Coordinates of C-alpha atoms and ligand atoms in Angstrom, one line a residue:
M1 CA 184.1 125.8 72.6
V2 CA 183.1 122.6 70.9
R3 CA 185.1 122.0 67.8
V4 CA 182.9 121.0 64.9
K5 CA 184.4 118.7 62.3
T6 CA 185.0 119.6 58.7
L7 CA 183.6 117.3 56.0
L8 CA 186.9 115.6 55.4
D9 CA 187.4 115.0 59.2
T10 CA 184.5 112.6 59.0
V11 CA 186.3 110.1 56.7
G12 CA 186.8 106.8 58.5
Q13 CA 185.5 105.3 61.8
T14 CA 182.7 103.5 59.9
P15 CA 180.2 101.3 61.8
L16 CA 180.5 97.5 62.0
I17 CA 177.1 95.8 62.0
R18 CA 176.0 92.2 62.6
L19 CA 173.4 90.7 60.3
Q20 CA 170.4 89.4 62.1
N21 CA 168.1 87.6 59.7
L22 CA 170.1 85.9 56.9
V23 CA 172.3 83.9 59.2
E24 CA 170.5 80.8 60.5
D25 CA 173.0 79.8 63.1
Q26 CA 172.7 82.4 65.8
D27 CA 176.1 81.3 67.3
S28 CA 177.8 82.5 64.1
E29 CA 178.3 86.2 63.3
L30 CA 178.4 87.8 59.9
L31 CA 179.6 91.4 60.2
L32 CA 179.5 94.2 57.6
K33 CA 181.8 97.2 57.8
M34 CA 179.6 100.0 56.4
E35 CA 181.9 102.2 54.3
R36 CA 178.9 104.0 52.9
T37 CA 178.9 106.3 55.9
N38 CA 182.1 108.0 54.6
P39 CA 181.1 111.5 53.3
G40 CA 181.7 110.5 49.7
G41 CA 179.5 107.4 50.2
S42 CA 182.3 104.8 49.7
I43 CA 185.5 103.2 51.0
K44 CA 187.4 105.2 48.4
D45 CA 187.3 108.3 50.6
R46 CA 190.0 106.7 52.7
P47 CA 192.8 106.0 50.0
A48 CA 191.8 109.2 48.1
L49 CA 192.2 111.5 51.1
Y50 CA 195.3 109.7 52.3
I51 CA 197.0 110.0 48.9
I52 CA 196.0 113.7 48.4
E53 CA 197.2 114.6 51.9
E54 CA 200.5 112.7 51.3
A55 CA 200.9 114.5 48.0
E56 CA 200.4 117.9 49.7
R57 CA 202.8 117.0 52.5
R58 CA 205.5 115.8 49.9
G59 CA 204.9 118.9 47.7
W60 CA 203.5 117.0 44.8
L61 CA 200.2 118.9 44.9
K62 CA 200.2 122.6 45.6
P63 CA 197.3 125.2 46.0
G64 CA 195.7 125.8 42.7
G65 CA 196.8 122.4 41.4
T66 CA 194.9 119.9 39.3
I67 CA 194.1 116.3 40.2
I68 CA 193.9 113.9 37.3
E69 CA 192.5 110.4 37.7
S70 CA 191.1 107.5 35.7
S71 CA 188.0 106.1 37.4
S72 CA 184.6 105.0 36.4
G73 CA 183.1 105.3 39.8
N74 CA 183.8 105.7 43.5
F75 CA 187.3 107.0 43.4
G76 CA 186.4 109.7 40.8
I77 CA 183.4 110.7 42.9
T78 CA 185.6 111.0 46.1
L79 CA 188.3 112.9 44.3
A80 CA 185.7 115.3 42.9
M81 CA 184.4 115.8 46.5
I82 CA 187.8 116.3 48.0
G83 CA 188.7 118.7 45.1
A84 CA 185.6 120.8 45.9
A85 CA 186.4 120.8 49.6
K86 CA 190.1 121.7 49.2
G87 CA 189.8 124.0 46.2
Y88 CA 191.6 121.8 43.5
R89 CA 190.5 121.4 39.9
V90 CA 189.7 117.7 39.2
I91 CA 189.7 115.9 35.9
V92 CA 188.2 112.4 35.8
L93 CA 188.6 110.1 32.9
V94 CA 185.6 107.8 32.7
D95 CA 184.3 105.4 30.0
P96 CA 180.9 104.6 28.3
K97 CA 180.2 102.1 31.1
T98 CA 180.2 104.8 33.8
T99 CA 176.6 105.1 35.1
P100 CA 174.5 108.3 34.8
V101 CA 174.4 108.5 38.6
N102 CA 178.2 108.4 38.9
L103 CA 178.6 111.0 36.1
A104 CA 176.1 113.3 37.7
M105 CA 177.8 113.0 41.1
M106 CA 181.2 113.9 39.8
K107 CA 179.7 116.8 37.8
A108 CA 177.8 118.0 40.8
F109 CA 181.1 118.3 42.7
G110 CA 182.4 120.4 39.8
A111 CA 184.7 117.9 38.2
D112 CA 185.8 118.1 34.6
V113 CA 184.5 114.6 33.4
R114 CA 185.9 113.2 30.1
V115 CA 184.7 110.1 28.5
V116 CA 187.3 107.7 27.0
T117 CA 185.7 105.6 24.2
E118 CA 188.7 103.5 23.0
K119 CA 188.9 100.0 24.4
D120 CA 192.2 98.4 25.4
D121 CA 193.5 94.9 24.4
S122 CA 191.5 93.2 27.1
G123 CA 188.2 94.7 25.9
S124 CA 187.9 97.1 28.8
Y125 CA 188.8 100.7 29.1
H126 CA 191.2 100.6 32.1
K127 CA 194.5 100.8 30.1
T128 CA 193.3 103.5 27.7
R129 CA 191.9 105.6 30.5
I130 CA 195.2 105.3 32.5
A131 CA 197.4 106.1 29.5
L132 CA 195.4 109.2 28.7
A133 CA 195.4 110.4 32.4
N134 CA 199.2 110.0 32.4
R135 CA 199.5 112.0 29.2
L136 CA 197.3 114.8 30.5
H137 CA 199.5 114.8 33.7
R138 CA 202.6 115.4 31.5
E139 CA 200.8 118.2 29.6
I140 CA 199.2 120.1 32.5
P141 CA 201.6 122.0 34.7
G142 CA 200.9 121.7 38.5
S143 CA 198.9 118.5 38.0
F144 CA 199.0 115.4 40.2
R145 CA 198.1 111.8 39.4
P146 CA 196.8 109.8 42.4
D147 CA 197.1 106.7 40.1
Q148 CA 195.1 104.3 42.3
C149 CA 196.1 101.3 40.2
F150 CA 199.8 101.7 40.6
N151 CA 200.4 103.9 43.6
P152 CA 201.2 101.9 46.7
L153 CA 199.9 104.7 48.9
N154 CA 196.4 103.2 48.1
S155 CA 197.0 100.0 50.0
E156 CA 199.1 101.9 52.6
A157 CA 195.9 103.9 53.5
H158 CA 194.1 100.6 54.3
Y159 CA 197.1 99.1 56.1
R160 CA 197.4 102.2 58.4
Q161 CA 193.8 102.9 58.9
T162 CA 190.9 100.7 57.7
A163 CA 192.4 97.3 58.7
Q164 CA 193.5 98.5 62.1
E165 CA 190.1 100.1 62.7
L166 CA 188.3 96.7 61.9
M167 CA 190.8 94.9 64.2
E168 CA 190.0 97.3 67.1
Q169 CA 186.2 97.0 66.5
C170 CA 186.4 93.2 66.7
Q171 CA 188.9 93.3 69.5
G172 CA 190.9 90.8 67.5
K173 CA 188.1 88.2 67.7
L174 CA 187.6 87.3 64.1
D175 CA 188.0 84.2 61.9
A176 CA 188.1 85.7 58.5
V177 CA 187.9 89.0 56.6
I178 CA 186.4 89.2 53.1
L179 CA 187.5 91.8 50.6
T180 CA 186.5 92.5 47.0
V181 CA 189.1 93.5 44.6
S182 CA 189.9 95.9 41.8
T183 CA 192.9 98.1 42.4
G184 CA 194.0 95.8 45.2
G185 CA 194.1 98.7 47.7
Q186 CA 191.9 97.0 50.2
L187 CA 193.3 93.5 49.7
G188 CA 196.9 94.6 49.7
G189 CA 196.5 96.7 52.9
F190 CA 194.3 94.3 54.8
S191 CA 196.4 91.2 54.0
R192 CA 199.6 92.9 55.0
Y193 CA 198.1 94.2 58.3
F194 CA 196.4 90.9 59.3
K195 CA 199.3 88.6 58.4
E196 CA 201.6 90.9 60.5
H197 CA 199.3 91.3 63.5
A198 CA 196.9 88.4 63.5
P199 CA 198.0 85.6 61.1
H200 CA 195.3 83.3 62.3
I201 CA 192.6 85.5 60.7
R202 CA 191.9 84.2 57.2
V203 CA 192.1 86.8 54.4
I204 CA 189.7 85.9 51.6
A205 CA 189.7 87.7 48.2
V206 CA 186.6 88.0 46.0
D207 CA 186.9 88.9 42.3
A208 CA 184.3 89.0 39.5
V209 CA 183.9 86.0 37.2
G210 CA 185.4 87.3 33.9
S211 CA 188.2 89.4 35.6
T212 CA 191.8 88.2 35.3
I213 CA 193.3 89.8 38.4
F214 CA 194.1 86.2 39.5
G215 CA 194.4 84.7 36.0
G216 CA 191.6 82.7 34.4
K217 CA 189.5 83.4 31.3
A218 CA 188.7 87.0 30.5
H219 CA 185.2 88.0 29.5
S220 CA 182.8 90.9 30.2
Y221 CA 181.0 91.2 33.5
L222 CA 178.6 93.6 35.1
L223 CA 179.8 93.8 38.7
P224 CA 180.6 97.5 39.3
G225 CA 183.8 98.5 41.1
M226 CA 185.4 95.0 40.8
G227 CA 188.0 93.3 38.6
L228 CA 190.9 94.2 36.4
S229 CA 193.0 92.5 33.7
W230 CA 196.2 92.2 35.7
T231 CA 197.3 91.7 39.3
P232 CA 197.7 95.2 40.6
P233 CA 201.0 95.9 42.4
N234 CA 199.1 97.1 45.5
I235 CA 198.7 93.3 46.1
D236 CA 202.4 92.9 46.5
D237 CA 202.5 89.5 48.2
L238 CA 199.9 86.9 47.2
S239 CA 201.1 84.5 49.9
R240 CA 199.3 86.8 52.4
I241 CA 195.9 85.7 50.9
D242 CA 194.4 82.4 52.0
E243 CA 191.8 81.9 49.4
I244 CA 190.3 83.5 46.2
Y245 CA 186.8 83.2 45.0
K246 CA 185.2 84.5 41.8
V247 CA 181.5 85.4 42.0
P248 CA 179.1 85.6 39.1
D249 CA 177.1 88.8 38.5
E250 CA 173.7 87.2 39.2
D251 CA 174.6 85.7 42.5
A252 CA 176.1 89.0 43.7
F253 CA 173.1 91.1 42.6
L254 CA 170.5 88.6 44.1
M255 CA 172.5 88.8 47.3
C256 CA 172.1 92.6 47.2
R257 CA 168.4 92.2 46.8
L258 CA 168.1 89.7 49.7
L259 CA 170.2 92.0 51.9
A260 CA 167.9 94.9 51.3
R261 CA 164.7 92.8 51.7
Y262 CA 165.7 90.8 54.8
E263 CA 168.2 93.0 56.6
G264 CA 167.3 96.5 55.5
V265 CA 170.8 97.2 54.2
L266 CA 171.0 98.7 50.7
G267 CA 174.5 97.7 49.4
G268 CA 176.4 98.0 46.2
G269 CA 177.3 95.1 43.9
S270 CA 180.6 94.4 45.6
T271 CA 178.9 94.2 49.0
G272 CA 176.7 91.5 47.5
A273 CA 179.7 89.6 46.0
G274 CA 181.6 89.6 49.3
L275 CA 178.6 88.5 51.2
V276 CA 178.0 85.6 48.8
V277 CA 181.4 84.2 49.9
A278 CA 180.8 85.1 53.6
W279 CA 177.5 83.3 53.5
K280 CA 179.1 80.2 52.0
L281 CA 181.8 80.1 54.6
V282 CA 179.5 80.7 57.5
Q283 CA 177.5 77.6 56.5
E284 CA 180.7 75.6 55.7
W285 CA 182.7 76.4 58.8
G286 CA 180.0 75.5 61.3
S287 CA 179.0 77.2 64.6
G288 CA 180.7 79.9 66.5
K289 CA 182.5 81.7 63.7
R290 CA 182.9 85.4 63.1
I291 CA 183.3 86.6 59.6
A292 CA 183.7 90.3 58.6
C293 CA 183.0 91.6 55.1
L294 CA 183.8 95.0 53.8
A295 CA 180.7 96.7 52.4
P296 CA 182.4 99.3 50.1
D297 CA 179.5 101.5 49.0
N298 CA 175.9 102.5 49.0
G299 CA 173.1 100.7 47.1
E300 CA 171.4 104.0 46.2
R301 CA 174.0 104.4 43.5
Y302 CA 172.6 101.2 41.9
L303 CA 168.9 101.8 42.1
P304 CA 168.7 102.2 38.3
T305 CA 170.7 98.9 37.8
I306 CA 171.0 96.2 40.4
Y307 CA 167.7 97.1 42.0
N308 CA 165.8 97.7 38.8
D309 CA 163.9 94.6 37.4
V310 CA 163.9 95.9 33.8
W311 CA 167.7 96.5 33.8
M312 CA 168.3 93.0 35.3
K313 CA 165.9 91.2 32.9
E314 CA 167.4 93.0 29.8
R315 CA 170.7 91.4 30.8
G316 CA 169.2 87.9 31.2
L317 CA 169.4 88.0 35.0
N318 CA 166.9 86.6 37.5
V319 CA 165.3 89.1 39.7
E320 CA 163.7 87.0 42.4
I321 CA 165.1 84.3 44.7
E322 CA 164.2 83.0 48.2
P323 CA 166.9 83.0 50.8
M324 CA 166.9 79.2 50.8
G325 CA 167.5 79.1 47.0
L326 CA 170.5 81.4 47.1
R327 CA 171.8 79.7 50.3
R328 CA 171.9 76.5 48.3
R329 CA 173.6 78.1 45.3
V330 CA 176.3 79.8 47.3
R331 CA 177.1 76.5 49.1
E332 CA 178.1 75.1 45.6
L333 CA 180.6 77.9 45.0
V334 CA 184.2 76.5 44.9
P335 CA 187.3 78.6 45.4
H336 CA 189.1 79.9 42.3
S337 CA 192.3 79.2 44.2
R338 CA 193.6 78.0 47.6
Y339 CA 197.2 78.7 46.5
P340 CA 197.0 82.4 45.5
V341 CA 200.7 82.7 44.7
E342 CA 200.1 80.4 41.7
T343 CA 197.5 82.9 40.3
A344 CA 199.9 85.8 39.8
N345 CA 199.2 87.9 36.7
Y346 CA 201.5 90.8 37.3
Q347 CA 202.4 92.8 34.3
P348 CA 205.2 95.2 35.4
E349 CA 205.7 96.2 31.8
L350 CA 202.5 98.2 32.0
V351 CA 204.3 100.9 34.0
E352 CA 206.4 101.7 30.9
I353 CA 203.6 101.0 28.4
L354 CA 201.1 103.3 30.1
D355 CA 203.8 105.8 31.0
C356 CA 202.9 105.9 34.7
P357 CA 204.4 108.6 36.9
T358 CA 207.6 106.8 38.2
R359 CA 208.1 108.4 41.6
F360 CA 205.5 106.1 43.0
H361 CA 208.0 103.2 42.9
E362 CA 210.0 105.1 45.5
V363 CA 207.2 106.0 48.0
R364 CA 206.9 102.7 49.9
R365 CA 208.4 103.3 53.4
Ligands
PLP401 C1 182.2 99.5 45.1 C2 183.6 99.0 45.1 N1 183.9 97.8 45.7 C3 185.1 97.2 45.7 C4 186.2 97.9 45.1 C5 187.5 97.3 45.1 O1 188.4 97.9 46.0 P1 190.0 98.1 45.7 O2 190.1 99.0 44.5 O3 190.6 98.6 46.9 O4 190.5 96.7 45.3 C6 186.0 99.2 44.5 C7 187.0 99.9 43.9 O5 186.8 100.7 43.0 C8 184.7 99.7 44.5 O6 184.4 100.9 44.0

């Protein structure tokens, strides 16, 4: 009898596609790894499922248990989906910036969604959301905190699965991999895997202008799913990263629009941000190069925002650009750093201040 997969068996093994129209030099290849084909619609299915299954295996999460997480987007959606499939209660702490689409998705999966309205000292909601999630975890018996920002199992999922999968799909023939950053799960896992297995492949990090993961000046930004106000411990060795770029909101969103119009790929904001840097490098490095970019999620989630002219104009953003215009602009982009170790903004005291569950410091194998 043919064994039919369950929903969660379909996480991973995402396609790698080559762009056909935006790359002028046909000897160079720009590849996108399409994480939208995961059942929860984003790359976050991978670390979420990995962490939940490790927690079950280690006895941290038992039948009837409650999963509590701070997330304004994809990780919360994924946990809500996994909770529905496995029968756990899920509480997600979101903030006023969480989009109606994301809220609706979490609720559709049956999650208990709570909005945290108090800002932290950096003007964002990350720290207040995390502190409240940790408090609820202490109060609710049988609860488990995946803790994507501080739990090293997040990057381990990408080290053991996603990075290896990309390497196999490329058969090792790759010049650079481009990763956008928030919790550092992707960047931490990929940089470790590639520097151990193929150190010639350049690992390029892409953050939002206004985020201070790699230092710099903090201010608000619109890029969804990217940025943080400290270097997350999932990026445990900055020397494994070759270069860091910071991309402005408008460039990333215009890239999304060109990608949809000229390639038929509807990507999220971080896909656009990563591709801005990939597009720059493919022009700068000359013929015959192969650059892979992770495309973390699905543009349908952003139809009311990035793909909506009214939303863009209200925020003072341009809505139209020709490929030549954006190509010229991305060429001007300069790296935020070529010496990532000098950009460290680790804040180990946050573990105490936010009262993070301590056992995660013992999980690295
Ligand atoms: C759409 C999107 N892109 C990029 C990222 C960054 O990935 P990571 O948290 O692994 O650094 C996230 C994380 O939330 C995301 O949701």
